[in-house]
mmCIF file of C-alpha atoms in Angstrom:
data_model
loop_
_atom_site.group_PDB
_atom_site.id
_atom_site.type_symbol
_atom_site.label_atom_id
_atom_site.label_comp_id
_atom_site.label_asym_id
_atom_site.label_seq_id
_atom_site.Cartn_x
_atom_site.Cartn_y
_atom_site.Cartn_z
ATOM 1 C CA MET A 732 0.204 -69.845 5.623
ATOM 2 C CA THR A 733 0.240 -68.226 9.059
ATOM 3 C CA ILE A 734 -2.283 -69.729 11.594
ATOM 4 C CA CYS A 735 -2.700 -68.165 14.886
ATOM 5 C CA PHE A 736 -3.535 -70.877 17.289
ATOM 6 C CA LEU A 737 -5.510 -70.135 20.804
ATOM 7 C CA MET A 738 -5.458 -72.753 23.561
ATOM 8 C CA GLY A 739 -5.081 -73.521 27.017
ATOM 9 C CA GLU A 740 -1.615 -73.295 28.872
ATOM 10 C CA TYR A 741 1.284 -74.353 26.729
ATOM 11 C CA PRO A 742 3.766 -76.835 28.164
ATOM 12 C CA THR A 743 7.057 -75.872 29.572
ATOM 13 C CA ASP A 744 9.797 -78.055 30.987
ATOM 14 C CA GLU A 745 8.698 -77.517 34.536
ATOM 15 C CA ASN A 746 5.243 -78.111 33.734
ATOM 16 C CA PRO A 747 4.620 -80.434 31.074
ATOM 17 C CA ILE A 748 0.809 -79.852 30.793
ATOM 18 C CA ASN A 749 -1.008 -80.538 27.359
ATOM 19 C CA ALA A 750 2.208 -81.790 25.699
ATOM 20 C CA PHE A 751 0.040 -82.884 22.693
ATOM 21 C CA THR A 752 -0.276 -79.336 21.935
ATOM 22 C CA ASP A 753 3.465 -78.876 21.434
ATOM 23 C CA VAL A 754 3.579 -82.168 19.039
ATOM 24 C CA LEU A 755 0.810 -80.540 17.103
ATOM 25 C CA MET A 756 2.494 -77.092 16.605
ATOM 26 C CA THR A 757 5.902 -78.752 15.842
ATOM 27 C CA GLU A 758 4.607 -80.775 12.922
ATOM 28 C CA MET A 759 2.539 -78.033 11.630
ATOM 29 C CA ALA A 760 5.655 -76.083 11.458
ATOM 30 C CA ASN A 761 7.585 -78.850 9.753
ATOM 31 C CA GLN A 762 4.849 -79.011 7.287
ATOM 32 C CA GLY A 763 5.402 -74.974 6.320
ATOM 33 C CA VAL A 764 2.842 -73.449 8.584
ATOM 34 C CA ASN A 765 4.231 -70.239 10.240
ATOM 35 C CA CYS A 766 2.927 -70.842 13.791
ATOM 36 C CA VAL A 767 1.674 -68.226 16.405
ATOM 37 C CA VAL A 768 0.375 -69.352 19.763
ATOM 38 C CA ILE A 769 -1.499 -67.391 22.168
ATOM 39 C CA ALA A 770 -1.721 -69.558 25.111
ATOM 40 C CA PRO A 771 -3.054 -67.451 28.315
ATOM 41 C CA GLN A 772 -1.729 -68.748 31.598
ATOM 42 C CA SER A 773 -4.004 -68.740 34.638
ATOM 43 C CA ARG A 774 -2.771 -66.663 37.632
ATOM 44 C CA THR A 775 -5.075 -68.612 39.990
ATOM 45 C CA GLY A 776 -3.898 -71.857 38.621
ATOM 46 C CA ARG A 777 -0.211 -71.114 38.942
ATOM 47 C CA PHE A 778 -0.716 -70.245 42.684
ATOM 48 C CA ILE A 779 -2.796 -73.394 43.381
ATOM 49 C CA HIS A 780 -0.253 -75.859 41.355
ATOM 50 C CA GLY A 781 2.691 -73.861 42.778
ATOM 51 C CA THR A 782 4.405 -73.829 39.258
ATOM 52 C CA LYS A 783 6.666 -71.099 37.902
ATOM 53 C CA PRO A 784 5.199 -68.902 35.386
ATOM 54 C CA ALA A 785 5.806 -69.279 31.714
ATOM 55 C CA PRO A 786 7.565 -66.499 29.865
ATOM 56 C CA CYS A 787 5.189 -63.904 28.232
ATOM 57 C CA ILE A 788 7.214 -64.437 24.948
ATOM 58 C CA ARG A 789 9.183 -67.447 24.109
ATOM 59 C CA GLU A 790 10.345 -69.056 20.662
ATOM 60 C CA LYS A 791 10.719 -72.969 19.902
ATOM 61 C CA THR A 792 12.503 -74.083 16.929
ATOM 62 C CA ALA A 793 11.075 -76.934 14.866
ATOM 63 C CA PRO A 794 13.263 -79.642 13.254
ATOM 64 C CA ASN A 795 13.299 -78.040 9.826
ATOM 65 C CA GLY A 796 14.362 -74.841 11.483
ATOM 66 C CA SER A 797 10.960 -73.182 11.616
ATOM 67 C CA LYS A 798 10.181 -70.827 14.604
ATOM 68 C CA ILE A 799 7.031 -71.217 16.763
ATOM 69 C CA THR A 800 6.254 -67.831 18.601
ATOM 70 C CA ILE A 801 4.226 -68.456 21.669
ATOM 71 C CA TYR A 802 2.621 -65.575 23.726
ATOM 72 C CA SER A 803 1.468 -66.417 27.181
ATOM 73 C CA PRO A 804 -0.300 -63.492 28.827
ATOM 74 C CA LYS A 805 -1.930 -63.823 32.172
ATOM 75 C CA TYR A 806 -5.611 -63.969 32.763
ATOM 76 C CA ASN A 807 -8.046 -64.526 35.801
ATOM 77 C CA SER A 808 -9.702 -67.853 35.832
ATOM 78 C CA TYR A 809 -12.650 -68.334 37.820
ATOM 79 C CA SER A 810 -12.886 -71.868 37.472
ATOM 80 C CA ALA A 811 -16.416 -73.669 36.749
ATOM 81 C CA LYS A 812 -18.299 -73.637 39.887
ATOM 82 C CA ASN A 813 -22.057 -73.181 40.251
ATOM 83 C CA ILE A 814 -22.921 -70.598 42.510
ATOM 84 C CA PHE A 815 -26.720 -70.108 43.066
ATOM 85 C CA GLY A 816 -27.572 -71.327 39.610
ATOM 86 C CA TYR A 817 -24.678 -69.228 37.723
ATOM 87 C CA ASN A 818 -21.609 -70.976 36.627
ATOM 88 C CA THR A 819 -18.378 -69.202 36.660
ATOM 89 C CA ALA A 820 -17.128 -70.943 33.776
ATOM 90 C CA ARG A 821 -18.597 -68.046 32.099
ATOM 91 C CA LEU A 822 -16.395 -65.602 33.837
ATOM 92 C CA THR A 823 -13.549 -67.718 32.932
ATOM 93 C CA GLN A 824 -14.322 -67.651 29.049
ATOM 94 C CA ARG A 825 -15.057 -63.819 29.026
ATOM 95 C CA SER A 826 -11.684 -63.209 31.025
ATOM 96 C CA TYR A 827 -9.881 -65.794 28.686
ATOM 97 C CA GLU A 828 -11.384 -63.902 25.442
ATOM 98 C CA LYS A 829 -10.696 -60.778 26.587
ATOM 99 C CA VAL A 830 -6.993 -61.348 27.172
ATOM 100 C CA VAL A 831 -6.589 -63.212 23.797
ATOM 101 C CA GLN A 832 -8.261 -60.232 21.957
ATOM 102 C CA LYS A 833 -5.917 -57.806 23.522
ATOM 103 C CA GLU A 834 -3.005 -59.852 23.030
ATOM 104 C CA PHE A 835 -3.788 -60.278 19.502
ATOM 105 C CA VAL A 836 -4.233 -56.502 18.795
ATOM 106 C CA ARG A 837 -1.295 -55.568 20.875
ATOM 107 C CA ARG A 838 1.198 -57.842 19.283
ATOM 108 C CA ASN A 839 -0.400 -56.965 15.578
ATOM 109 C CA ILE A 840 -0.962 -60.580 14.789
ATOM 110 C CA LYS A 841 -1.316 -60.981 10.986
ATOM 111 C CA CYS A 842 -2.634 -64.382 10.237
ATOM 112 C CA ASP A 843 -4.518 -66.205 7.356
ATOM 113 C CA VAL A 844 -6.414 -68.588 10.036
ATOM 114 C CA LEU A 845 -7.533 -69.014 13.588
ATOM 115 C CA TYR A 846 -7.375 -72.392 15.182
ATOM 116 C CA GLY A 847 -8.754 -73.134 18.575
ATOM 117 C CA LYS A 848 -7.802 -76.051 20.520
ATOM 118 C CA PHE A 849 -10.938 -77.585 22.274
ATOM 119 C CA PHE A 850 -14.421 -75.409 22.190
ATOM 120 C CA SER A 851 -13.828 -74.339 25.518
ATOM 121 C CA LEU A 852 -11.513 -71.359 25.563
ATOM 122 C CA GLY A 853 -9.617 -71.585 22.559
ATOM 123 C CA GLY A 854 -12.276 -72.543 19.951
ATOM 124 C CA LEU A 855 -15.214 -70.358 21.254
ATOM 125 C CA ALA A 856 -12.465 -67.385 21.401
ATOM 126 C CA ALA A 857 -11.307 -68.261 17.597
ATOM 127 C CA ALA A 858 -15.001 -68.116 16.727
ATOM 128 C CA ARG A 859 -15.243 -64.616 18.198
ATOM 129 C CA LEU A 860 -12.110 -63.207 17.036
ATOM 130 C CA GLY A 861 -12.405 -64.528 13.518
ATOM 131 C CA ASP A 862 -15.798 -62.861 13.078
ATOM 132 C CA MET A 863 -14.394 -59.544 14.501
ATOM 133 C CA PHE A 864 -11.581 -59.662 11.974
ATOM 134 C CA GLY A 865 -12.898 -61.490 9.231
ATOM 135 C CA ILE A 866 -10.272 -64.439 9.557
ATOM 136 C CA PRO A 867 -11.772 -67.882 9.080
ATOM 137 C CA ALA A 868 -11.796 -69.931 12.222
ATOM 138 C CA PHE A 869 -11.581 -73.652 12.931
ATOM 139 C CA VAL A 870 -11.891 -75.874 16.118
ATOM 140 C CA ASP A 871 -9.982 -78.972 17.113
ATOM 141 C CA ASN A 872 -12.733 -80.876 18.729
ATOM 142 C CA GLY A 873 -10.838 -83.084 20.978
ATOM 143 C CA GLU A 874 -12.814 -82.815 24.363
ATOM 144 C CA SER A 875 -13.802 -86.075 26.109
ATOM 145 C CA THR A 876 -17.302 -84.443 26.681
ATOM 146 C CA LEU A 877 -19.245 -81.427 25.562
ATOM 147 C CA ASN A 878 -19.888 -80.526 29.158
ATOM 148 C CA SER A 879 -17.849 -77.465 29.212
ATOM 149 C CA LEU A 880 -20.299 -76.053 26.537
ATOM 150 C CA ASP A 881 -23.349 -77.014 28.426
ATOM 151 C CA ILE A 882 -22.530 -74.852 31.383
ATOM 152 C CA LEU A 883 -22.221 -71.665 29.300
ATOM 153 C CA GLN A 884 -24.842 -69.560 27.659
ATOM 154 C CA ARG A 885 -26.442 -71.828 24.794
ATOM 155 C CA ARG A 886 -27.282 -69.150 22.651
ATOM 156 C CA MET A 887 -23.692 -67.629 22.632
ATOM 157 C CA VAL A 888 -22.192 -71.405 22.107
ATOM 158 C CA VAL A 889 -24.777 -72.026 19.112
ATOM 159 C CA ASP A 890 -24.057 -68.476 17.351
ATOM 160 C CA ARG A 891 -20.314 -68.894 17.791
ATOM 161 C CA ILE A 892 -20.183 -72.367 16.347
ATOM 162 C CA LYS A 893 -22.379 -71.210 13.138
ATOM 163 C CA LYS A 894 -19.386 -68.689 12.674
ATOM 164 C CA LEU A 895 -16.748 -71.462 12.231
ATOM 165 C CA SER A 896 -15.359 -72.348 8.831
ATOM 166 C CA GLY A 897 -14.818 -75.909 10.182
ATOM 167 C CA VAL A 898 -14.394 -78.403 12.865
ATOM 168 C CA ILE A 899 -11.672 -81.180 13.123
ATOM 169 C CA SER A 900 -12.832 -83.936 14.986
ATOM 170 C CA VAL A 901 -10.568 -86.324 16.636
ATOM 171 C CA SER A 902 -12.611 -89.312 16.610
ATOM 172 C CA THR A 903 -15.798 -90.364 14.851
ATOM 173 C CA GLU A 904 -17.458 -90.664 18.139
ATOM 174 C CA ASN A 905 -16.721 -86.704 18.871
ATOM 175 C CA LYS A 906 -18.299 -86.166 15.508
ATOM 176 C CA ARG A 907 -21.596 -87.978 16.344
ATOM 177 C CA LYS A 908 -21.688 -86.474 19.738
ATOM 178 C CA LEU A 909 -21.425 -82.722 18.219
ATOM 179 C CA LEU A 910 -24.063 -83.586 15.691
ATOM 180 C CA GLU A 911 -26.394 -84.863 18.529
ATOM 181 C CA SER A 912 -25.894 -82.159 20.944
ATOM 182 C CA GLY A 913 -28.375 -79.447 19.717
ATOM 183 C CA TYR A 914 -25.562 -76.861 19.060
ATOM 184 C CA VAL A 915 -25.411 -77.445 15.224
ATOM 185 C CA ASP A 916 -27.927 -78.627 12.697
ATOM 186 C CA SER A 917 -27.556 -81.516 10.206
ATOM 187 C CA ASP A 918 -26.430 -79.112 7.580
ATOM 188 C CA PHE A 919 -23.212 -78.755 9.803
ATOM 189 C CA ALA A 920 -21.926 -82.250 8.988
ATOM 190 C CA ASP A 921 -20.220 -81.137 5.929
ATOM 191 C CA LYS A 922 -18.018 -78.884 7.992
ATOM 192 C CA ILE A 923 -16.848 -81.573 10.415
ATOM 193 C CA PHE A 924 -13.676 -83.343 9.270
ATOM 194 C CA VAL A 925 -12.688 -86.434 11.297
ATOM 195 C CA ALA A 926 -8.875 -86.722 11.704
ATOM 196 C CA LEU A 927 -8.077 -89.203 14.323
ATOM 197 C CA ASN A 928 -5.500 -88.266 16.799
ATOM 198 C CA SER A 929 -2.104 -89.576 16.142
ATOM 199 C CA VAL A 930 1.328 -90.210 17.220
ATOM 200 C CA ASP A 931 4.912 -88.921 16.656
ATOM 201 C CA GLU A 932 6.796 -92.106 15.534
ATOM 202 C CA LYS A 933 9.949 -90.111 16.091
ATOM 203 C CA LYS A 934 9.297 -89.783 19.955
ATOM 204 C CA PHE A 935 7.485 -92.936 20.590
ATOM 205 C CA PHE A 936 8.908 -96.338 19.317
ATOM 206 C CA LYS A 937 9.557 -99.833 20.831
ATOM 207 C CA MET A 938 13.153 -99.998 22.089
ATOM 208 C CA ASP A 939 14.762 -102.966 24.374
ATOM 209 C CA LYS A 940 12.683 -103.389 27.656
ATOM 210 C CA ILE A 941 15.790 -104.611 29.684
ATOM 211 C CA LYS A 942 17.720 -101.532 28.406
ATOM 212 C CA ALA A 943 14.795 -99.061 29.282
ATOM 213 C CA ARG A 944 14.662 -100.658 32.837
ATOM 214 C CA LYS A 945 18.470 -100.304 33.397
ATOM 215 C CA GLU A 946 18.565 -96.826 32.408
ATOM 216 C CA LEU A 947 15.654 -96.036 34.832
ATOM 217 C CA GLY A 948 16.792 -98.324 37.578
ATOM 218 C CA PHE A 949 13.733 -100.592 37.639
ATOM 219 C CA PRO A 950 13.907 -104.370 38.420
ATOM 220 C CA GLU A 951 14.728 -106.000 35.130
ATOM 221 C CA ASP A 952 12.429 -109.084 36.043
ATOM 222 C CA ALA A 953 9.309 -107.478 37.349
ATOM 223 C CA PHE A 954 5.835 -107.292 35.741
ATOM 224 C CA ILE A 955 4.931 -103.535 35.371
ATOM 225 C CA VAL A 956 1.917 -101.926 34.721
ATOM 226 C CA SER A 957 2.049 -98.429 33.318
ATOM 227 C CA PHE A 958 -0.481 -95.355 33.557
ATOM 228 C CA VAL A 959 -0.186 -92.011 31.909
ATOM 229 C CA GLY A 960 -3.002 -89.273 32.550
ATOM 230 C CA HIS A 961 -4.094 -86.805 34.934
ATOM 231 C CA PHE A 962 -4.547 -88.202 38.469
ATOM 232 C CA VAL A 963 -8.407 -87.726 38.350
ATOM 233 C CA GLU A 964 -11.638 -89.838 38.829
ATOM 234 C CA ARG A 965 -12.490 -89.644 34.950
ATOM 235 C CA LYS A 966 -9.279 -91.485 33.842
ATOM 236 C CA GLY A 967 -9.787 -94.190 36.200
ATOM 237 C CA VAL A 968 -6.433 -93.656 38.410
ATOM 238 C CA GLY A 969 -8.407 -94.547 41.692
ATOM 239 C CA VAL A 970 -10.008 -97.746 40.373
ATOM 240 C CA LEU A 971 -6.801 -99.041 38.877
ATOM 241 C CA SER A 972 -5.098 -98.442 42.228
ATOM 242 C CA ASP A 973 -7.442 -100.309 44.105
ATOM 243 C CA VAL A 974 -6.897 -103.095 41.410
ATOM 244 C CA LEU A 975 -3.103 -103.133 41.714
ATOM 245 C CA ASN A 976 -3.380 -103.209 45.482
ATOM 246 C CA SER A 977 -5.179 -106.473 45.211
ATOM 247 C CA ILE A 978 -2.509 -108.372 42.976
ATOM 248 C CA GLU A 979 0.705 -109.711 44.152
ATOM 249 C CA ASP A 980 4.102 -109.410 42.549
ATOM 250 C CA VAL A 981 3.018 -106.538 40.226
ATOM 251 C CA TYR A 982 4.772 -103.066 40.006
ATOM 252 C CA SER A 983 3.598 -99.946 38.686
ATOM 253 C CA ILE A 984 4.407 -96.665 37.035
ATOM 254 C CA PHE A 985 2.146 -93.840 37.093
ATOM 255 C CA VAL A 986 3.146 -90.820 35.011
ATOM 256 C CA GLY A 987 0.773 -87.531 35.524
ATOM 257 C CA ARG A 988 -0.170 -85.413 38.257
ATOM 258 C CA GLY A 989 -3.611 -84.291 39.820
ATOM 259 C CA PRO A 990 -5.675 -84.417 43.013
ATOM 260 C CA MET A 991 -6.132 -88.196 43.078
ATOM 261 C CA VAL A 992 -2.493 -89.063 43.760
ATOM 262 C CA PRO A 993 -2.461 -92.927 43.555
ATOM 263 C CA GLU A 994 -1.009 -94.873 46.557
ATOM 264 C CA VAL A 995 -0.168 -98.304 45.463
ATOM 265 C CA LYS A 996 2.418 -100.758 46.545
ATOM 266 C CA ASN A 997 5.413 -101.501 44.351
ATOM 267 C CA THR A 998 5.104 -98.050 42.681
ATOM 268 C CA LEU A 999 8.431 -97.461 40.679
ATOM 269 C CA HIS A 1000 7.399 -94.053 39.644
ATOM 270 C CA CYS A 1001 4.380 -91.273 40.419
ATOM 271 C CA GLY A 1002 4.485 -87.928 38.951
ATOM 272 C CA THR A 1003 5.287 -86.022 35.948
ATOM 273 C CA VAL A 1004 7.951 -86.940 33.439
ATOM 274 C CA PRO A 1005 9.168 -84.563 30.273
ATOM 275 C CA HIS A 1006 7.103 -85.512 27.332
ATOM 276 C CA GLU A 1007 10.312 -86.586 25.546
ATOM 277 C CA LYS A 1008 11.024 -89.139 28.321
ATOM 278 C CA VAL A 1009 7.671 -90.684 28.393
ATOM 279 C CA TYR A 1010 8.534 -93.260 25.676
ATOM 280 C CA MET A 1011 11.162 -94.539 28.107
ATOM 281 C CA TYR A 1012 8.748 -95.456 30.955
ATOM 282 C CA LEU A 1013 6.450 -96.981 28.346
ATOM 283 C CA ASN A 1014 9.169 -99.085 27.006
ATOM 284 C CA ALA A 1015 9.971 -100.362 30.433
ATOM 285 C CA SER A 1016 6.303 -101.529 30.851
ATOM 286 C CA ASP A 1017 4.652 -104.837 30.142
ATOM 287 C CA VAL A 1018 1.071 -103.401 29.824
ATOM 288 C CA PHE A 1019 -0.602 -100.039 29.590
ATOM 289 C CA VAL A 1020 -3.783 -99.741 31.545
ATOM 290 C CA LEU A 1021 -6.264 -96.762 31.219
ATOM 291 C CA PRO A 1022 -9.842 -97.464 32.536
ATOM 292 C CA THR A 1023 -10.838 -94.093 31.621
ATOM 293 C CA LEU A 1024 -14.496 -93.064 31.655
ATOM 294 C CA ALA A 1025 -14.299 -90.450 28.624
ATOM 295 C CA GLU A 1026 -12.066 -89.384 26.022
ATOM 296 C CA GLY A 1027 -11.989 -87.557 22.841
ATOM 297 C CA LEU A 1028 -9.193 -90.044 21.280
ATOM 298 C CA CYS A 1029 -6.616 -90.570 23.719
ATOM 299 C CA ASN A 1030 -3.108 -89.693 22.813
ATOM 300 C CA ALA A 1031 -1.770 -91.792 25.750
ATOM 301 C CA ILE A 1032 -3.292 -94.907 24.297
ATOM 302 C CA LEU A 1033 -1.568 -94.282 21.034
ATOM 303 C CA GLU A 1034 1.713 -93.705 22.403
ATOM 304 C CA ALA A 1035 1.655 -96.893 24.251
ATOM 305 C CA LEU A 1036 0.557 -98.694 21.206
ATOM 306 C CA ALA A 1037 3.591 -97.150 19.563
ATOM 307 C CA CYS A 1038 5.987 -98.466 22.226
ATOM 308 C CA GLY A 1039 4.509 -102.011 21.338
ATOM 309 C CA LEU A 1040 2.611 -102.038 24.600
ATOM 310 C CA PRO A 1041 -0.612 -104.270 25.027
ATOM 311 C CA VAL A 1042 -3.601 -102.042 26.106
ATOM 312 C CA ILE A 1043 -6.088 -102.310 28.566
ATOM 313 C CA SER A 1044 -8.639 -100.023 28.616
ATOM 314 C CA SER A 1045 -12.684 -99.222 28.290
ATOM 315 C CA ASN A 1046 -15.276 -100.905 26.156
ATOM 316 C CA LEU A 1047 -16.899 -97.697 25.277
ATOM 317 C CA PRO A 1048 -17.441 -96.003 21.986
ATOM 318 C CA PHE A 1049 -14.529 -93.434 22.262
ATOM 319 C CA ASN A 1050 -12.053 -96.206 22.038
ATOM 320 C CA TYR A 1051 -13.444 -97.792 18.996
ATOM 321 C CA ASP A 1052 -11.743 -96.058 16.389
ATOM 322 C CA VAL A 1053 -8.303 -97.499 17.673
ATOM 323 C CA LEU A 1054 -8.680 -100.380 19.976
ATOM 324 C CA ASP A 1055 -9.734 -104.023 19.195
ATOM 325 C CA ASP A 1056 -8.920 -107.551 19.968
ATOM 326 C CA SER A 1057 -5.965 -107.420 17.943
ATOM 327 C CA CYS A 1058 -4.141 -105.088 20.272
ATOM 328 C CA SER A 1059 -6.002 -104.737 23.439
ATOM 329 C CA ILE A 1060 -8.356 -106.074 26.107
ATOM 330 C CA LEU A 1061 -11.470 -103.871 26.603
ATOM 331 C CA VAL A 1062 -13.262 -103.897 30.147
ATOM 332 C CA ASP A 1063 -15.899 -102.213 31.881
ATOM 333 C CA PRO A 1064 -13.926 -99.444 33.309
ATOM 334 C CA MET A 1065 -15.806 -99.509 36.600
ATOM 335 C CA ASN A 1066 -15.548 -103.380 37.072
ATOM 336 C CA LYS A 1067 -12.365 -103.721 39.030
ATOM 337 C CA GLU A 1068 -12.539 -107.504 38.832
ATOM 338 C CA GLU A 1069 -12.517 -107.310 34.882
ATOM 339 C CA ILE A 1070 -9.559 -105.189 34.991
ATOM 340 C CA ARG A 1071 -7.743 -107.217 37.565
ATOM 341 C CA HIS A 1072 -8.818 -110.422 35.205
ATOM 342 C CA ALA A 1073 -7.215 -108.476 32.177
ATOM 343 C CA ILE A 1074 -3.954 -108.080 33.866
ATOM 344 C CA LEU A 1075 -3.528 -111.388 35.309
ATOM 345 C CA ARG A 1076 -4.381 -112.794 31.679
ATOM 346 C CA ILE A 1077 -1.580 -110.812 30.190
ATOM 347 C CA LYS A 1078 0.840 -111.532 33.128
ATOM 348 C CA GLN A 1079 0.535 -115.180 32.869
ATOM 349 C CA ASP A 1080 -0.243 -115.728 29.131
ATOM 350 C CA GLU A 1081 3.102 -114.796 27.177
ATOM 351 C CA SER A 1082 1.908 -115.889 23.817
ATOM 352 C CA LEU A 1083 -1.328 -113.532 24.567
ATOM 353 C CA LYS A 1084 1.172 -110.727 25.385
ATOM 354 C CA LYS A 1085 3.158 -111.100 22.350
ATOM 355 C CA ARG A 1086 0.384 -111.320 20.138
ATOM 356 C CA LEU A 1087 -1.302 -107.927 21.337
ATOM 357 C CA SER A 1088 2.214 -106.386 21.471
ATOM 358 C CA ASP A 1089 2.668 -107.239 17.898
ATOM 359 C CA GLY A 1090 -0.882 -105.955 16.952
ATOM 360 C CA ALA A 1091 -0.158 -102.847 18.946
ATOM 361 C CA LEU A 1092 2.805 -101.878 16.743
ATOM 362 C CA GLU A 1093 0.850 -102.712 13.571
ATOM 363 C CA LYS A 1094 -2.127 -100.576 14.960
ATOM 364 C CA ALA A 1095 0.062 -97.747 15.669
ATOM 365 C CA SER A 1096 1.636 -97.484 12.078
ATOM 366 C CA ARG A 1097 -1.881 -96.444 10.610
ATOM 367 C CA PHE A 1098 -1.812 -93.332 13.080
ATOM 368 C CA SER A 1099 0.986 -91.162 11.475
ATOM 369 C CA LEU A 1100 1.273 -87.482 12.997
ATOM 370 C CA LYS A 1101 2.564 -86.490 9.526
ATOM 371 C CA ASN A 1102 -0.308 -87.725 7.645
ATOM 372 C CA ARG A 1103 -2.893 -86.379 9.935
ATOM 373 C CA ILE A 1104 -1.623 -82.892 9.821
ATOM 374 C CA ALA A 1105 -1.331 -83.029 6.033
ATOM 375 C CA LYS A 1106 -5.048 -84.047 6.028
ATOM 376 C CA ILE A 1107 -6.095 -81.137 8.596
ATOM 377 C CA LEU A 1108 -3.920 -78.415 6.453
ATOM 378 C CA GLU A 1109 -5.899 -79.719 3.240
ATOM 379 C CA PHE A 1110 -9.321 -79.611 4.837
ATOM 380 C CA ILE A 1111 -8.412 -75.800 6.109
ATOM 381 C CA ASN A 1112 -7.326 -74.781 2.449
ATOM 382 C CA ASP A 1113 -10.338 -76.288 1.021
ATOM 383 C CA ASN A 1114 -12.562 -74.546 3.520
ATOM 384 C CA ILE A 1115 -11.147 -70.567 3.556
#
């Protein structure tokens, strides 16, 4: 089977954004899918972030020897700004779809299925392209919210979703939100398949903490809190920064990038890390903290669990498919005192830390990447 994946930017060594997309492609290829990717790159985004453009064409080789072909044409992004009642996200979506269609035709891509990563950009483009060329189209609904659809033309969104052959939802909560959004009717529920996000156990696993710290040059006897995610308000990086600055004898690791660069005392690392090295930073930590306000189902949390880390995160429905008191402490993500107290509990109670660490490993074992992709492919085959 050949699947053409439509998505935002594909990660490079210099710019490891959206690393989870590469994980998805690699396992799809490992399971026999011929993967072709159209991942347009924003001209304005590259200029703003100062990153090197990705090659227009590149190939990756999966562990089983299968090739993944990635096309990255340039397009103009107009962001998502409200100007006199008009949101420029409509221009961005239109520009993206125009470039995707042109690339699809120019490269003479022949595929059995179109697969959009997220509704915004890739998903809506897949629905349109599928309708034009008579190809079944699916969407991976991993958004933290549906706000990106709300700012587009509603009639267009409803019409596009109707044309989809199916939706893969990364969480039970995402399926509920879609059914209650008004974009689909109740009959559409049969087209929504819940395939919880997963973790690649070959890349994220528990290793000796002292060994990890020695390799990274971190103090061996420190209590270390880690955060992985975009440095934006939604992820809670500002809240966590304030909390950590109020606690003595705690060190921190911040993996990510964004406008809200944390300024925290005793910071051991702050910035991006190649995805294949993130596990080392997690294993050097004592606890993973993510006071996020909205998620689909957070890959970073699953990766932390797979490394045996106790998790402190939000007591909100998007976490309920994964986190419970066997592996985590759930808190109000806006309540700094709750977050502070949770960190101190794990710092001061070694038995609690050990229990949650053991629970994290057990929990992560249920979220196999191989099993998830197999179920998604079965769903696709049943609906084409």
